Amino acid sequence: MTSRKDHLPTERPGAEVSDTRELGPVPSGVRAPVDPATLERLLDLAVELPVDEGTHAVVRTCLDRMSALLPELALGVCIVDASLGEQLVDMRLPEGVEAGTGHDPSRLFPGLRREQVQRFSDPLAGSTFHVGTGDAAGPSQAAQAVLDRALPLLEQGVRRARTLERKAQSTAALKRLQAQIIQTEKLASLGQIVAGVVHELNNPLTSIVAYADYLKRRLESREDAHDDVERARRIGEAAQRILRFSRDLVAYARPSADVPGAVPLHEVIDKALVFCEHELEKSGVQVERRWQLEAPLVLGISGQLTQVFVNLFTNASHAMAGRGGRLTITTSIGSASERINVTIDDDGAGIDPAHLDRVFEPFFTTKTEGRGTGLGLSIVRDIVTAHGGSVAVTSTLDEGTTFTLELPTAQRRASTRPPSSD
């Protein structure tokens, strides 16, 4: 006895899954139900071959299991044929798109660019088709890390189909996120403790500054008190310095505002250097500033950008510990006039080429126990990316490491804001 196209699609042996990439936000809407009629369309992708009743029963059982399992998966599956016609969708669909035939990938995945959509219908060599990175689109601008995979389902008798699997969260990613939340809570608690300590220090420091100034003015009228005047001046300056540092520390520990503003880049860098001054001095590091721009402004959140540079300067000081060296910070025009480059170059031990591709991964570190959490560079990347910028690293063992940040200027970002409704 024969049956119509009753063979399930199977993956081509040796197909490989691509690395995790960013395709943009998960489309909003509701998850499409996997009904029997939808699954029946899978049969149209199969090769017409004679089968017996037993084979037909096995196929039907597989379809029933597939119908039950797909809605429970932590991923969405989309199957399209070579003409970009949708054969099966089990995923969250964009608003206004209903489950059914005829949806091309540009509607199912609004984050994909035109050339990426077109590749679905191209004749492809090999078993795996990597979609690539899509731009953020849709109502939510939050980037979504997904696992993309596209490969032929059938090789004979029908046009090739491709699948795109969107994995919102893997188990490993979830564990990393949980660990990062725990670490963040620890740092938040530490920030509250620091804020309390600084508050207690502010009053006596303010008194020291005031009395030092009073003594200096009283002593200035005495001709034989020149040395005492200088001592009073130094006391006042030292207390002022501690007071400024403590206030900056509280501002740094305080949760940042969500609304970005024009941030003086050089001031942020200088503040981060003050925070790292002790660590840099302990490692024997000399700091050199090379400002090729005058008072550049970037649109961002000052506290977050300060954290970026604190993390990078701390890394540099650790890399130069025990050997000393120079930390060179350069600001210049970026790849376009609307962007600013910040280059941070150290004379440290460098990064092993085998580790270079992993330095931005959460919790990846080559430091000894107690020297780091492995979150510093991951936080740098996340903050810079959220500001519309980019960060890259190059390194040579025993020679040093260079981090290059590119940030959009305040003028550029301001000019791209939507017009006011007033």
Coordinates of C-alpha atoms in Angstrom, one line a residue, residues 79-87 120-121 159-162:
I79 CA 10.3 26.4 8.0
V80 CA 10.2 28.1 4.6
D81 CA 10.5 26.7 1.1
A82 CA 12.7 28.0 -1.7
S83 CA 10.0 30.5 -2.8
L84 CA 10.0 32.0 0.7
G85 CA 6.6 30.5 1.4
E86 CA 6.0 29.6 5.0
Q87 CA 5.5 25.9 5.7
F120 CA 16.8 32.1 2.1
S121 CA 15.9 31.5 -1.6
R159 CA 13.0 22.6 -3.4
R160 CA 15.2 23.0 -0.4
A161 CA 13.7 24.2 2.8
R162 CA 15.5 26.2 5.4

